[in-house]
Every structure is written in structure tokens, then in C-alpha cells.
Coordinates of C-alpha atoms in Angstrom, one line a residue:
M1 CA 0.0 0.0 0.0
F2 CA 1.1 3.5 -0.7
D3 CA -0.3 7.0 -1.1
L4 CA -0.3 9.2 -4.2
V5 CA -0.7 12.9 -3.8
T6 CA -1.8 14.8 -7.0
G7 CA -1.0 18.4 -8.0
D8 CA -3.4 20.7 -9.6
N9 CA -4.9 18.3 -12.2
P10 CA -6.6 14.9 -11.8
L11 CA -4.6 12.0 -13.3
T12 CA -5.8 8.9 -15.1
I13 CA -3.6 6.0 -14.0
T14 CA -3.0 3.7 -17.0
E15 CA -0.7 1.0 -15.8
F16 CA 2.0 -0.1 -13.4
D17 CA 5.6 -1.6 -14.0
F18 CA 7.1 -3.3 -11.0
Y19 CA 9.4 -6.2 -10.1
F20 CA 7.6 -9.4 -9.3
G21 CA 10.3 -11.9 -8.8
I22 CA 8.2 -15.0 -9.1
S23 CA 7.2 -16.9 -12.2
I24 CA 3.6 -18.0 -11.5
V25 CA 0.2 -17.3 -12.7
L26 CA -1.9 -15.9 -9.9
P27 CA -4.7 -13.4 -9.2
L28 CA -3.6 -9.8 -8.8
S29 CA -5.8 -7.0 -7.6
I30 CA -5.7 -3.3 -7.2
Y31 CA -7.8 -1.3 -4.8
T32 CA -8.0 2.5 -4.2
R33 CA -9.2 4.6 -1.2
P34 CA -9.7 8.2 -0.9
G35 CA -7.0 9.7 1.5
T36 CA -4.3 7.9 3.1
H37 CA -3.9 4.1 3.7
V38 CA -2.5 4.7 7.1
G39 CA -4.8 3.2 9.7
F40 CA -6.7 1.1 7.0
E41 CA -4.1 -1.5 6.3
D42 CA -6.0 -4.3 7.8
S43 CA -9.5 -3.7 6.7
A44 CA -11.3 -3.7 3.3
S45 CA -13.6 -1.0 4.7
G46 CA -13.5 2.1 2.4
W47 CA -11.4 0.4 -0.3
T48 CA -12.7 0.1 -3.8
L49 CA -11.7 -2.8 -6.0
V50 CA -10.6 -1.3 -9.3
E51 CA -9.8 -4.7 -11.0
S52 CA -8.8 -8.2 -10.4
I53 CA -6.7 -10.1 -13.0
D54 CA -7.2 -13.8 -12.4
D55 CA -4.4 -15.1 -14.5
F56 CA -1.6 -12.5 -14.0
Q57 CA 1.8 -13.8 -15.0
G58 CA 4.8 -12.5 -12.9
A59 CA 8.2 -12.1 -14.4
S60 CA 10.5 -14.9 -13.4
T61 CA 13.5 -12.8 -12.2
L62 CA 13.9 -10.0 -9.7
D63 CA 15.5 -7.8 -12.3
Q64 CA 12.9 -8.2 -14.8
I65 CA 10.0 -5.7 -15.1
T66 CA 6.4 -7.0 -15.0
T67 CA 3.7 -4.7 -16.4
A68 CA 0.2 -4.7 -14.8
D69 CA -2.2 -3.0 -17.2
F70 CA -5.3 -2.6 -15.1
V71 CA -8.3 -0.8 -16.3
D72 CA -7.7 3.0 -16.3
F73 CA -8.8 4.9 -13.3
T74 CA -8.7 8.6 -12.3
I75 CA -7.7 10.1 -9.1
P76 CA -8.7 13.7 -8.2
A77 CA -6.5 16.9 -8.2
N78 CA -5.0 18.2 -5.0
A79 CA -5.8 15.0 -3.1
T80 CA -4.3 11.9 -1.5
T81 CA -5.4 8.6 -2.9
A82 CA -4.4 5.3 -1.3
I83 CA -3.3 2.4 -3.7
Y84 CA -3.1 -1.3 -2.7
I85 CA -1.8 -3.8 -5.2
T86 CA -2.0 -7.3 -4.0
A87 CA -1.2 -10.8 -5.1
T88 CA -2.3 -14.1 -3.6
T89 CA 1.2 -15.1 -2.9
G90 CA 2.3 -12.9 -0.1
N91 CA 5.7 -11.7 -1.0
A92 CA 5.5 -11.8 -4.8
M93 CA 6.2 -8.1 -5.4
T94 CA 9.4 -6.6 -4.4
T95 CA 9.4 -3.4 -2.4
L96 CA 12.2 -1.1 -1.1
R97 CA 12.9 -0.4 2.4
G98 CA 11.9 3.1 3.3
T99 CA 12.7 5.7 5.9
G100 CA 9.2 6.6 7.2
V101 CA 5.6 5.9 6.1
G102 CA 4.3 9.1 4.4
N103 CA 7.9 10.4 3.4
V104 CA 8.1 11.4 -0.3
A105 CA 9.8 8.6 -2.2
A106 CA 9.5 10.3 -5.6
A107 CA 7.9 13.4 -7.1
N108 CA 7.3 15.5 -10.1
S109 CA 5.0 18.5 -10.7
D110 CA 2.0 16.2 -11.2
L111 CA 2.4 13.4 -8.6
Q112 CA 4.0 12.4 -5.3
L113 CA 4.7 8.9 -4.4
L114 CA 4.7 8.5 -0.6
E115 CA 6.5 5.7 1.3
G116 CA 4.0 3.2 2.4
T117 CA 3.4 -0.3 3.9
G118 CA 4.0 -3.8 2.6
V119 CA 0.7 -5.7 3.2
D120 CA 0.2 -9.4 2.5
F121 CA -2.8 -10.8 0.8
L122 CA -5.6 -9.8 1.6
F123 CA -5.3 -7.1 4.2
G124 CA -2.9 -9.2 6.1
A125 CA 0.4 -8.8 7.8
T126 CA 2.3 -5.6 7.4
Q127 CA 5.9 -4.3 7.1
T128 CA 6.8 -0.7 7.3
P129 CA 8.2 1.4 5.9
R130 CA 8.1 0.2 2.3
I131 CA 8.4 1.9 -1.1
F132 CA 6.6 0.9 -4.2
D133 CA 9.4 -0.4 -6.5
G134 CA 8.2 0.4 -9.9
T135 CA 6.8 2.9 -12.4
I136 CA 3.3 4.6 -12.4
Y137 CA 2.1 5.5 -15.9
Y138 CA -0.5 8.3 -16.0
D139 CA -2.1 10.9 -18.2
V140 CA -2.9 14.4 -17.0
V141 CA -6.6 15.2 -17.1
P142 CA -6.9 18.9 -17.8
S143 CA -9.6 21.0 -16.2
P144 CA -12.6 21.9 -18.4
G145 CA -11.5 25.6 -18.5
T146 CA -8.0 24.6 -19.5
A147 CA -9.3 22.2 -22.2
S148 CA -11.5 25.0 -23.6
L149 CA -8.6 27.5 -23.6
L150 CA -6.4 25.0 -25.3
G151 CA -9.1 24.3 -27.9
I152 CA -9.8 27.9 -28.5
S153 CA -6.1 28.8 -28.9
A154 CA -5.7 25.8 -31.3
L155 CA -8.7 27.1 -33.5
A156 CA -7.4 30.7 -33.4
A157 CA -3.9 29.5 -34.6
M158 CA -5.6 27.5 -37.4
R159 CA -7.6 30.6 -38.4
R160 CA -4.5 32.8 -38.6
R161 CA -2.9 30.3 -40.9
R162 CA -5.6 30.6 -43.7

């Protein structure tokens, strides 16, 4: 489990790359929760299942990236959203040791990834602090005002070329 903190725009999460380290076909699920995961590691209450992939194939070595292409989902702007990616085999996904739950592990102008908690399937034993060891792919969702301005600017530029 880990928290994502968005900047001024909502983001559509499209997929994850991570290190799986076990070659086995097993169910893999992703859950989200508004706000932080802290205090909610051992209960399904408030978590929403985004998708389960029944026949997910993990990469066979620790240094090989595995891509999880879940259904796209959007997280709101200027908010914290908890993410829980879980496999039926407890330690299938690798994580990095962190320095403190809630510390910023990685950031750019769109998104902060916070250090989190290793949680066994399903809402089981925990290890802290842990850092998601992978890549989060996302698209920025512009606000309606921004989209309109971009559209108007593009049309104006096209008109000037005529």
C-alpha cells in the first residue's frame, strides 16, 4: 500500500511496472481509497476494488520488469489517494525499504509517491516502511477551463494560418 498525492490536475492511472520476482500465474488485484492508507491496512472498509486479473503472469527474475495493465482509473486533483496492489502470494512483489511511512519517495510536478506499507494478501500482515518499486504511468486530465482554452487557442492559430 502507498499513497499518491496529486498536483493541480486529476490524473488517469493507466498501468504499473514493477518487479515481481516469481514466475507463477496468480490473481492480482488493485484497490483505491480516498485519503491515506495509514490506519486502514488491515480492513477492506472504504477500499474500492478497481480490477482483479485472475491469470496475471509475474516475471521470473527479480531484475525483470512486469507490467500490470489494469483498467484505467482517475484520481482527483490536489488530493491523496491510497493504492493497494496485492497478489495471492504474500511476497510476490518486491518493495524497497523506506525511511518513514508518508515520506516522499519520488515526485514531479504532477504527482508525489509516498512511502507506504508492505501488506500481505488480503489486508494481512504488514511491514513498514516500504516503497513501491516500479513505475506509475498516467495521463494528466486537464480541467474543463484549460481544455476549452487550449481548444480556442488551437482554433485561433488555425484561423491565422488561412
